Amino acid sequence: MQIVIIGTGNVASVLGRKFVAAGHTIVQVVGRNSTAASALAYEWNTVSTDYLSIINQQADVYLLAVSDMALPAVAGELKLPGKVVAHTAASVPADVLKTVTDHYGVFYPLQSIRKEMTALPEIPVFVDGHDEKALTTLQQLAHSIWPGKVVQATDDDRLKLHVAAVFVSNFTNHLYALAEDYCRQEGIDFTQLLPLIQETANRITTISPAQAQTGPALRHDSETIQKHLAVLQAYPHLQALYKTLTSSIQQFK
Amino acid sequence: MQIVIIGTGNVASVLGRKFVAAGHTIVQVVGRNSTAASALAYEWNTVSTDYLSIINQQADVYLLAVSDMALPAVAGELKLPGKVVAHTAASVPADVLKTVTDHYGVFYPLQSIRKEMTALPEIPVFVDGHDEKALTTLQQLAHSIWPGKVVQATDDDRLKLHVAAVFVSNFTNHLYALAEDYCRQEGIDFTQLLPLIQETANRITTISPAQAQTGPALRHDSETIQKHLAVLQAYPHLQALYKTLTSSIQQFK
C-alpha cells in the first residue's frame, strides 16, 4: 500500500520501518519537527514536509501517529475524502477523524513503542474502522507487519484496555523503579531480583494472578509486615505505598 | 549428605524433592501435620514423626522449613550440638537458632516456592552461616541443587531483599490480579495483556526501570488521566490506587 505517515515520534518511527520492511511504500512523512521528518524520510527513501496543507493526496492510507492532545487540531486541518485514515491513540475516539474521511479508523498497538525497538513485541494491535473499507484495509495492513494478534476493539474497549495496561505495565514498572532505587540506596544489587520479576510475570501464563498471590500481606503475617515497615522507616513514601498495597491485597477477594 | 527436614509446607516439599534428586539422603521428616509428613516420607523413601523430641540425631544437616512465627518455638525444643542447622525464612535473624547448635545458618530462596513447581526457578538462594562449617556446608548443599546463583547475605541484607521482593513480586502480582478482575467485570479478555506483562518484565533486563517508564502519568497527560479516572468511576478502590501510583510516578526522580 501507499502510506502517508503523520508524526515523527516513537510509534511513527517503528511502524514506518515495519511498513517499508513489509514492502509497502511510504509516499510522505509529515511532521512539525522538520529535522525528525527529514531523517525518517531519508531512512525510508521518501520525502517529508512540515506543512499539513501540502499533504500528498494520492496515498491509500494515512496514519496519524501524533500525541492524543494534537489529534483534534491535526484532524481539523485534513480533508482526505475517499481515503483510509487512522490514528494510533488508545484514549481518543475514532470519530475525532470523522471530518477527514468516511473511512476512518484506529490502529492502536497495546504498548508504548519506543524508537529503539528493532523487533515489534508480540503484543496485540487493536484496530477498528468506521466502515467496512476502513476496517478491512487496516486489518490487512496490521496483518502485513504485526507479529502478535490483530484484534478488533471499539473505542470503549480500547480505553478500558488502556486502563488495564496502565495497571499491569506502567504501574508495575514503577514498582520495579522504586525497588531499584531502594536497592541502590541500600547497597543491594537490584539485578538479583530480575529472575523473580520474570518468574512473577511468567507464572500468570499458567495460573491466574489471583491464585498466584503470595507474601506476608496475603498470609496476614503481621510480624513480617511490621519488620518491613520498620526497615522502610527512612523511606516514608515507600512505607505509605507498602501499607496501601498490603491492605489492598488483604481486601481483595 | 544426610538431611532431616522439619516442616511439610511448600519449601520443605520442593527442597526435599531436589535433595533426593541430587543424591542426598533424607533420614527423617518432622512435621506437626502427620498426614503431610508421612506423605513426604513415602515420596522420599524415609520415615516421619510428629514429635520433635524423637528427632534423628545422626544427620549432617537439619533444615527448618517452618513458618516465621513457628521458628522460635521449634528452635526452643531442639538441641543439636555439632550439627549444621538452618532455617529458610527471609525476615528472621539466623541467631533464632543459636541455642540449637553453634553451626547455625540460613538457606533462603528469594521466592515463595510452591509445591506444584517441578523445576526450581532460576532465582538466587541466599545462604549465611554463623561459622565457617555452617556456611561451607550450606553453600555446598545449595550448589548441589540450585539452578540459580548462590549468594551469601546477612540477616540485614536478607530482610531488605525481602522488602524489595515484596514490591517487585507480591505487589506487581496484585496489580495483575486487580487488572484481571477489572477485565472480567468489563467483559475484556485479560489474556490479551499477557504479552505486555512479559514485555514489561523483559525490558528491564536491558534498560533500567527508571528509563523504561512510559505512560500518561510520566507524560503528565492529564486529559488521558481524567478519562481513565472517569472509566474507573464504578471502581473507587482502583480509582484511588490509580491516583496514588500516578502521583508516585510523577514525584519519582
XYZ file of C-alpha atoms in Angstrom:
506
model
C 0.000 0.000 0.000
C 0.892 3.661 -0.425
C 1.083 5.215 3.007
C 1.465 8.740 4.396
C 2.743 8.927 7.950
C 1.905 11.974 10.029
C 4.101 12.234 13.106
C 7.758 11.554 13.811
C 7.697 10.049 17.301
C 8.183 6.502 18.563
C 5.083 4.956 17.002
C 5.613 6.690 13.638
C 9.267 5.600 13.535
C 8.716 1.957 14.400
C 5.572 1.418 12.300
C 7.083 3.211 9.301
C 10.167 0.980 9.425
C 7.956 -2.119 9.562
C 5.776 -0.920 6.663
C 8.860 -0.439 4.490
C 10.226 -3.843 5.502
C 6.889 -5.443 4.547
C 7.044 -3.938 1.047
C 4.663 -1.009 1.472
C 5.620 2.416 0.145
C 5.731 5.439 2.372
C 4.982 8.258 -0.009
C 5.452 11.092 2.507
C 6.319 11.869 6.117
C 4.569 14.877 7.628
C 5.898 16.362 10.870
C 6.169 19.697 12.623
C 9.673 18.684 13.658
C 11.241 19.036 10.209
C 14.619 17.599 11.269
C 12.959 14.433 12.543
C 10.682 14.269 9.493
C 13.543 14.550 7.009
C 15.597 11.961 8.936
C 12.727 9.462 8.687
C 12.151 10.376 5.019
C 15.845 9.688 4.348
C 15.627 6.318 6.123
C 12.522 5.341 4.157
C 13.689 6.756 0.837
C 10.824 9.223 0.576
C 10.019 12.915 1.020
C 8.965 14.938 4.020
C 7.137 18.161 4.767
C 6.211 20.154 7.831
C 3.047 21.549 6.189
C -0.185 19.573 6.506
C -1.518 21.787 3.697
C 0.737 20.141 1.125
C -0.014 16.586 2.190
C 0.135 14.051 -0.630
C -3.471 13.314 -1.645
C -2.731 10.120 -3.607
C -1.964 7.539 -0.903
C -4.181 4.647 0.206
C -3.717 5.007 3.945
C -2.920 7.938 6.226
C -1.613 7.136 9.677
C -1.817 9.875 12.318
C 0.791 8.864 14.873
C 0.702 12.106 16.838
C 0.023 12.777 20.515
C -3.517 12.426 21.872
C -3.600 16.143 22.520
C -2.512 17.084 18.991
C -5.069 14.817 17.285
C -8.088 17.163 17.153
C -6.032 20.028 15.701
C -4.327 17.822 13.081
C -7.655 16.224 12.130
C -9.182 19.699 11.805
C -6.654 20.600 9.109
C -7.129 17.498 6.972
C -9.653 16.670 4.230
C -8.992 13.278 2.644
C -12.310 12.087 1.200
C -12.211 8.514 -0.086
C -9.005 7.725 1.805
C -8.482 5.437 4.797
C -7.273 7.485 7.760
C -6.408 6.066 11.169
C -4.925 7.305 14.416
C -2.835 5.275 16.881
C -4.149 6.584 20.208
C -5.653 4.475 23.000
C -7.882 7.010 24.635
C -9.198 9.095 21.740
C -12.434 8.048 19.982
C -12.107 7.113 16.310
C -14.598 9.815 15.298
C -12.075 12.564 16.030
C -11.347 11.782 12.334
C -14.930 11.921 11.056
C -14.488 15.275 9.263
C -11.383 13.956 7.451
C -12.949 10.997 5.623
C -15.769 8.470 5.902
C -13.181 5.682 6.021
C -11.684 6.467 9.392
C -10.421 4.050 11.994
C -7.856 3.212 14.613
C -4.577 1.296 14.620
C -3.586 1.011 18.288
C -0.652 -1.116 19.460
C -1.245 -2.040 23.132
C 2.137 -0.753 24.163
C 4.243 2.302 24.331
C 6.517 1.540 21.408
C 9.987 3.017 21.611
C 12.149 4.082 18.649
C 14.975 1.808 19.810
C 12.900 -1.333 19.295
C 14.182 -3.216 16.297
C 11.633 -6.013 16.679
C 7.981 -5.376 17.471
C 6.871 -7.103 20.672
C 4.238 -9.824 20.273
C 1.527 -7.778 21.913
C -1.882 -7.370 20.247
C -2.690 -4.472 17.963
C -6.267 -3.240 18.252
C -7.875 -1.981 15.057
C -11.253 -0.520 14.310
C -12.942 1.019 11.309
C -15.962 3.273 10.958
C -16.904 1.396 7.792
C -16.015 -1.869 6.101
C -13.377 -0.308 3.839
C -11.513 1.265 6.750
C -11.704 -1.871 8.883
C -10.609 -4.264 6.135
C -7.762 -2.058 4.964
C -6.425 -1.523 8.486
C -6.709 -5.215 9.309
C -4.763 -6.082 6.152
C -2.116 -3.510 6.987
C -1.849 -4.853 10.532
C -1.540 -8.468 9.417
C 1.210 -7.486 6.979
C 3.538 -6.200 9.728
C 2.298 -7.336 13.105
C 3.843 -10.328 14.912
C 1.090 -10.545 17.567
C -2.680 -10.789 17.384
C -4.767 -8.340 15.367
C -7.964 -7.711 17.336
C -10.973 -5.520 16.568
C -11.858 -3.275 19.524
C -14.298 -0.407 19.999
C -13.391 2.998 21.437
C -14.773 1.863 24.755
C -12.826 -1.417 24.814
C -9.648 0.387 23.794
C -9.985 2.860 26.642
C -10.595 0.067 29.145
C -7.699 -1.977 27.778
C -5.507 1.071 28.157
C -6.557 1.494 31.793
C -5.754 -2.177 32.449
C -2.433 -1.781 30.607
C -1.535 1.174 32.833
C -2.008 -1.093 35.879
C -0.059 -4.089 34.551
C 2.685 -2.174 32.760
C 3.179 1.469 33.821
C 2.399 0.843 37.479
C 4.325 -2.421 37.762
C 7.311 -0.825 36.042
C 7.115 1.983 38.584
C 7.262 -0.598 41.395
C 10.383 -2.011 39.729
C 11.835 1.516 39.594
C 11.061 2.170 43.270
C 12.671 -1.152 44.250
C 15.730 -0.418 42.112
C 16.105 2.966 43.766
C 15.730 1.451 47.240
C 18.313 -1.259 46.451
C 20.762 1.338 45.160
C 20.398 3.409 48.326
C 20.825 0.307 50.493
C 23.785 -1.040 48.513
C 21.911 -4.130 47.331
C 22.293 -5.475 43.794
C 18.876 -4.959 42.144
C 19.716 -7.359 39.314
C 19.407 -10.213 41.840
C 15.665 -9.533 41.691
C 15.370 -9.857 37.907
C 14.759 -13.633 37.851
C 11.995 -13.161 40.431
C 10.427 -10.427 38.295
C 10.497 -12.747 35.266
C 9.092 -15.625 37.287
C 6.241 -13.449 38.607
C 5.312 -12.414 35.054
C 5.683 -15.960 33.673
C 3.716 -17.664 36.413
C 0.444 -15.995 35.394
C 0.582 -17.568 31.948
C -0.338 -20.854 33.682
C -2.295 -19.808 36.785
C -4.393 -16.707 37.364
C -2.773 -13.830 39.273
C -5.432 -14.174 41.977
C -4.267 -17.754 42.597
C -0.592 -16.832 42.226
C -0.658 -14.269 45.041
C 1.784 -14.973 47.881
C 3.615 -12.977 50.530
C 3.212 -11.546 54.022
C 0.147 -9.438 53.133
C -1.832 -12.448 51.893
C -0.740 -14.544 54.893
C -1.708 -11.698 57.252
C 1.797 -12.168 58.659
C 1.759 -9.011 60.729
C 5.113 -9.723 62.353
C 6.903 -9.661 58.975
C 4.849 -6.684 57.823
C 5.929 -4.736 60.925
C 9.579 -5.652 60.296
C 9.284 -4.449 56.708
C 7.686 -1.171 57.742
C 10.485 -0.673 60.279
C 13.114 -1.302 57.574
C 11.360 1.330 55.443
C 11.434 3.933 58.235
C 13.775 6.178 56.240
C 11.547 5.919 53.137
C 8.166 7.360 54.142
C 6.870 7.230 50.564
C 7.695 3.516 50.220
C 6.252 2.888 53.662
C 2.955 4.519 52.657
C 2.796 2.536 49.396
C 3.648 -0.659 51.282
C 0.703 -0.055 53.621
C -1.682 0.846 50.783
C -0.830 -2.215 48.687
C -0.745 -4.574 51.681
C -4.231 -3.500 52.669
C -5.371 -3.750 49.037
C -4.137 -7.377 48.931
C -5.919 -8.139 52.202
C -9.212 -6.635 50.986
C -9.064 -8.383 47.604
C -11.431 -11.275 47.107
C 24.575 -35.527 52.872
C 22.190 -36.929 55.477
C 19.393 -34.430 55.973
C 16.481 -34.021 58.373
C 13.670 -31.809 57.143
C 11.443 -30.120 59.689
C 8.272 -28.800 58.110
C 5.894 -30.120 55.454
C 4.908 -26.967 53.563
C 5.878 -25.661 50.127
C 9.565 -25.010 50.809
C 10.041 -28.331 52.635
C 8.328 -30.241 49.815
C 10.234 -28.687 46.941
C 13.668 -28.624 48.586
C 13.306 -32.194 49.855
C 12.457 -33.428 46.368
C 15.505 -31.635 44.962
C 17.803 -33.028 47.692
C 16.692 -36.560 46.880
C 17.144 -35.957 43.149
C 20.690 -34.686 43.807
C 21.623 -37.886 45.664
C 21.315 -36.690 49.256
C 19.528 -38.846 51.831
C 16.605 -37.512 53.802
C 16.805 -39.516 57.002
C 13.629 -38.115 58.565
C 10.725 -35.727 58.023
C 9.394 -33.973 61.129
C 6.017 -32.266 60.987
C 3.079 -31.488 63.215
C 0.807 -32.389 60.318
C 1.424 -36.134 60.457
C -0.525 -36.871 57.257
C 1.618 -34.431 55.285
C 4.786 -35.686 56.972
C 4.104 -39.327 56.167
C 3.183 -38.461 52.569
C 6.541 -36.729 52.110
C 8.349 -39.589 53.898
C 6.709 -42.039 51.494
C 7.746 -39.946 48.490
C 11.337 -39.736 49.735
C 11.560 -43.324 50.941
C 12.196 -42.352 54.551
C 10.460 -42.107 57.930
C 8.438 -39.365 59.552
C 7.447 -38.251 63.021
C 5.334 -35.549 64.542
C 7.470 -35.382 67.711
C 10.476 -33.081 67.747
C 11.599 -34.990 70.850
C 12.419 -38.094 68.807
C 14.288 -36.254 66.058
C 17.090 -38.278 64.468
C 20.353 -37.030 65.995
C 22.662 -38.571 63.362
C 22.151 -36.349 60.298
C 24.594 -33.790 58.869
C 22.121 -31.007 58.166
C 18.781 -30.027 59.700
C 16.553 -27.753 57.662
C 13.789 -25.879 59.477
C 11.316 -25.026 56.741
C 8.544 -23.866 59.062
C 6.670 -20.567 59.224
C 8.436 -17.478 60.566
C 6.108 -17.456 63.529
C 6.744 -21.118 64.434
C 10.545 -20.785 64.274
C 11.278 -19.601 67.862
C 9.141 -22.369 69.378
C 10.634 -25.111 67.186
C 14.170 -23.841 67.840
C 13.420 -23.827 71.575
C 12.711 -27.566 71.525
C 15.857 -28.591 69.641
C 19.381 -29.336 70.850
C 21.668 -30.493 68.029
C 25.238 -29.708 69.130
C 27.806 -30.273 66.391
C 25.168 -30.322 63.658
C 24.506 -27.786 60.884
C 21.041 -26.309 61.350
C 19.448 -23.744 59.020
C 16.098 -22.055 58.597
C 14.552 -20.865 55.334
C 12.934 -17.586 56.435
C 13.593 -14.145 54.942
C 12.782 -11.961 57.872
C 14.008 -13.954 60.880
C 17.604 -13.477 62.105
C 19.859 -16.541 61.891
C 20.502 -16.457 65.647
C 16.988 -17.647 66.400
C 18.890 -20.971 66.120
C 21.811 -20.110 68.420
C 20.625 -22.323 71.266
C 20.295 -25.313 68.894
C 23.900 -25.522 67.666
C 26.981 -23.375 67.044
C 26.769 -24.259 63.360
C 23.585 -22.413 62.525
C 22.725 -20.579 59.357
C 20.132 -19.668 56.753
C 19.064 -21.163 53.434
C 16.640 -18.617 51.923
C 15.276 -18.910 48.393
C 14.226 -15.432 47.194
C 10.784 -16.625 46.263
C 7.687 -18.131 47.599
C 8.174 -21.656 46.342
C 5.006 -23.610 45.664
C 4.597 -27.400 45.992
C 3.388 -27.646 42.384
C 6.729 -26.438 40.998
C 8.534 -29.320 39.354
C 11.511 -27.179 38.347
C 13.108 -24.634 40.668
C 13.060 -21.119 39.202
C 16.485 -19.588 38.464
C 16.228 -17.072 41.254
C 19.093 -16.654 43.740
C 19.242 -18.537 47.015
C 20.732 -16.536 49.883
C 22.771 -18.511 52.410
C 24.553 -17.498 55.574
C 26.383 -19.313 58.333
C 27.271 -18.308 61.864
C 30.600 -20.121 61.450
C 32.710 -21.497 58.647
C 31.339 -25.033 58.962
C 27.727 -23.885 58.690
C 28.450 -21.541 55.791
C 30.515 -24.041 53.779
C 28.060 -26.893 54.298
C 25.048 -24.801 53.334
C 26.830 -23.390 50.282
C 27.710 -26.937 49.164
C 24.166 -28.084 49.709
C 22.835 -25.085 47.751
C 25.230 -25.614 44.828
C 24.185 -29.275 44.665
C 20.527 -28.470 43.941
C 20.169 -24.828 42.980
C 19.844 -23.727 39.332
C 20.335 -20.000 40.099
C 23.011 -18.052 41.939
C 24.089 -18.969 45.472
C 24.776 -15.703 47.295
C 25.922 -15.031 50.859
C 23.718 -12.439 52.570
C 23.464 -11.173 56.133
C 20.245 -11.001 58.181
C 20.003 -7.337 57.316
C 20.521 -7.858 53.555
C 18.019 -10.680 53.559
C 15.366 -8.535 55.197
C 15.969 -5.705 52.706
C 15.927 -8.105 49.752
C 12.634 -9.455 51.028
C 11.160 -5.941 51.190
C 12.300 -5.277 47.616
C 10.909 -8.668 46.545
C 7.532 -7.776 48.056
C 7.460 -4.668 45.838
C 8.546 -6.360 42.592
C 6.668 -9.626 43.068
C 3.793 -9.593 45.597
C 2.699 -6.043 44.762
C 3.096 -6.374 40.983
C 1.195 -9.663 41.065
C -1.559 -7.883 42.972
C -1.745 -5.260 40.212
C -2.096 -8.124 37.715
C -4.904 -9.563 39.884
C -6.711 -6.216 40.095
C -6.462 -5.794 36.315
C -7.699 -9.336 35.727
C -10.670 -8.695 37.978
C -11.434 -5.401 36.241
C -11.226 -7.032 32.788
C -13.526 -9.845 33.889
C -16.115 -7.364 35.150
C -15.859 -5.327 31.930
C -16.002 -8.369 29.644
C -12.463 -7.849 28.329
C -10.099 -10.763 27.737
C -7.301 -10.336 30.317
C -5.014 -12.745 28.455
C -4.608 -10.062 25.770
C -2.467 -8.246 28.336
C -0.091 -11.160 28.988
C 2.388 -10.284 26.207
C 2.558 -6.731 27.557
C 3.220 -8.045 31.072
C 6.046 -10.212 29.717
C 7.461 -7.346 27.692
C 7.421 -5.034 30.733
C 9.336 -7.614 32.783
C 11.767 -8.415 29.947
C 12.529 -4.823 29.048
C 14.268 -4.126 32.360
C 16.871 -6.793 31.687
C 18.338 -4.373 29.117
C 17.384 -0.902 30.399
C 16.740 0.252 33.952
C 13.108 0.502 35.070
C 13.585 4.233 35.661
C 14.441 4.643 31.950
C 11.770 2.185 30.854
C 8.906 4.154 32.422
C 6.209 5.263 29.978
C 2.525 6.153 30.113
C 0.142 9.016 30.817
C 1.459 9.635 34.353
C 5.037 10.161 33.171
C 3.877 12.345 30.267
C 1.688 14.389 32.660
C -1.062 13.695 30.135
C -3.874 14.946 32.343
C -6.518 14.562 29.640
C -5.921 10.791 29.419
C -5.594 10.507 33.206
C -9.004 12.174 33.611
C -10.533 9.810 31.040
C -9.094 6.826 32.907
C -10.398 8.050 36.251
C -13.843 8.527 34.670
C -13.750 4.962 33.300
C -12.916 3.759 36.830
C -15.872 5.617 38.379
C -17.556 2.354 39.386
C -14.316 1.073 40.955
C -13.444 3.523 43.749
C -10.640 1.300 45.040
C -8.961 1.139 41.609
C -9.510 4.850 41.175
C -7.740 5.583 44.469
C -4.820 3.284 43.564
C -4.622 4.864 40.107
C -4.279 8.316 41.697
C -1.731 7.146 44.278
C 0.502 5.422 41.718
C 0.143 8.200 39.139
C 1.293 10.751 41.674
C 4.105 8.426 42.795
C 5.348 8.210 39.176
C 5.159 11.978 38.842
C 7.117 12.555 42.070
C 9.780 9.959 41.240
C 13.165 11.290 40.183
